[in-house]
GROMACS .gro file of C-alpha atoms in nm:
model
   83
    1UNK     CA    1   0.000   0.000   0.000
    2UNK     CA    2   0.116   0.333  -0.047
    3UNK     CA    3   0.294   0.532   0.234
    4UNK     CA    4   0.056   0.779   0.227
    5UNK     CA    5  -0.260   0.584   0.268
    6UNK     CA    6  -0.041   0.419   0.630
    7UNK     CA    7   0.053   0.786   0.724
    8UNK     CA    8  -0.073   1.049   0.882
    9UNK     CA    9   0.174   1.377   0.973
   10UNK     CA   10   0.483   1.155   0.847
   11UNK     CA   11   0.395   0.923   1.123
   12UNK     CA   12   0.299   0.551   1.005
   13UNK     CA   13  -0.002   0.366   1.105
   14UNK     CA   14   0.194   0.027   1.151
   15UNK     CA   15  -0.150  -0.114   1.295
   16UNK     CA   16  -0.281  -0.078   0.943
   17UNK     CA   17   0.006  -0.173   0.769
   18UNK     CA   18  -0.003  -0.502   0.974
   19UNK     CA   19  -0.436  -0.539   0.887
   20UNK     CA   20  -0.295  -0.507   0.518
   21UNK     CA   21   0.023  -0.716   0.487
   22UNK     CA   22  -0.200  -0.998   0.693
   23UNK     CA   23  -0.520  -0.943   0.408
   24UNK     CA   24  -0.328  -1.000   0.116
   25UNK     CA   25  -0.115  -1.284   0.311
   26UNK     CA   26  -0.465  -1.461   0.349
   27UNK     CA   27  -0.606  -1.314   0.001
   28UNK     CA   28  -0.341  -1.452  -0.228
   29UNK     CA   29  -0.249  -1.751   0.020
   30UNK     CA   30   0.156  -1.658   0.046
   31UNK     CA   31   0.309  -1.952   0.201
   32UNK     CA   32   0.498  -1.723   0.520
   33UNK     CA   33   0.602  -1.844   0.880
   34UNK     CA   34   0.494  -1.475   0.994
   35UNK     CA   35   0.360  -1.183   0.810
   36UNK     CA   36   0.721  -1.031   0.970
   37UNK     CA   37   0.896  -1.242   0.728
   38UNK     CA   38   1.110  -1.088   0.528
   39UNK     CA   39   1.040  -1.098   0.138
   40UNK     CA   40   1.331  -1.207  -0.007
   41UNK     CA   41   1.330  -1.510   0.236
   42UNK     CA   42   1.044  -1.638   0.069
   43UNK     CA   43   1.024  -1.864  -0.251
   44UNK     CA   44   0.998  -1.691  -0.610
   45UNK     CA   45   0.642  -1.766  -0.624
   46UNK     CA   46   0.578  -1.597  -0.292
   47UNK     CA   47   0.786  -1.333  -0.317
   48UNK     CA   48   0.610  -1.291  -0.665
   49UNK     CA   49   0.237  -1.311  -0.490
   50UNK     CA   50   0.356  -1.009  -0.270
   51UNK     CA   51   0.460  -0.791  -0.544
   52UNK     CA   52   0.107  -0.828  -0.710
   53UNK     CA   53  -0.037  -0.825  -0.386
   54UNK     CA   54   0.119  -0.457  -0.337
   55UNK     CA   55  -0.047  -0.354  -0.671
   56UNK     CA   56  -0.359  -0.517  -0.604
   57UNK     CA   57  -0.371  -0.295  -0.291
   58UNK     CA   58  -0.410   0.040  -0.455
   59UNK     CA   59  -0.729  -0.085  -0.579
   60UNK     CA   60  -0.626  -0.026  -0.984
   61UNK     CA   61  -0.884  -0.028  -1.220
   62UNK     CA   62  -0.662  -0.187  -1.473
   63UNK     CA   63  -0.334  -0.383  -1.359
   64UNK     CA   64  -0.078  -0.450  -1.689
   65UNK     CA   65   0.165  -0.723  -1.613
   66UNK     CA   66   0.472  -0.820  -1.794
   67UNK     CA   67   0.531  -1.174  -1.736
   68UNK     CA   68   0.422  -1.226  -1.421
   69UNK     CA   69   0.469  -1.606  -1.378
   70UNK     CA   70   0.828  -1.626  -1.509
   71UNK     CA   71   1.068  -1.796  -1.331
   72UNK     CA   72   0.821  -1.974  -1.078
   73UNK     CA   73   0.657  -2.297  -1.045
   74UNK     CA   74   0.387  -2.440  -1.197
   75UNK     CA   75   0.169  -2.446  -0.830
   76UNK     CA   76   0.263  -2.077  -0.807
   77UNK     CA   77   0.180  -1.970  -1.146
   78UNK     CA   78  -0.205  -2.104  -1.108
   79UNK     CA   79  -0.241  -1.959  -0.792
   80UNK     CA   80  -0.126  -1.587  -0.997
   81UNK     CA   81  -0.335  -1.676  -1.270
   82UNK     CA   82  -0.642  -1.727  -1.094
   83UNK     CA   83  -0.630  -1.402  -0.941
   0.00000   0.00000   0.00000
């Protein structure tokens, strides 16, 4: 999500940012011990699931991709697919 939607006076709602990393962990189903984890400890197919989940956040009314399944597995690129 974007800063400015978590902020308010340059201070950072973290409750919100938590409520929103812990949707899209449940609405794309990223495979994470903790919604703490960092990102690039995460498989490709994960890590690619976040990125689209960050886009998918700002609500877009169109979302282009550019090959967003390359370089993953087959599991992961159904579960992008279907989104």
């Amino acid at each position: 999500a974007s800063l400015e939607r978590l902020s308010k006076f340059g201070i950072v709602n973290h409750a919100a940012e938590k409520d929103i990393a812990q949707r899209q962990i449940d609405a794309l189903s990223i495979k994470t011990p903790s919604r703490i984890t960092k990102m690039v400890s995460l498989s490709g197919g994960n890590q690619q699931k976040c990125i689209v989940g960050r886009w998918l956040e700002r609500n877009p009314q169109i979302l282009i991709l550019d090959e967003p399944t390359r370089g993953i597995d087959v599991g992961a690129k159904y579960e992008i697919y279907v989104l």
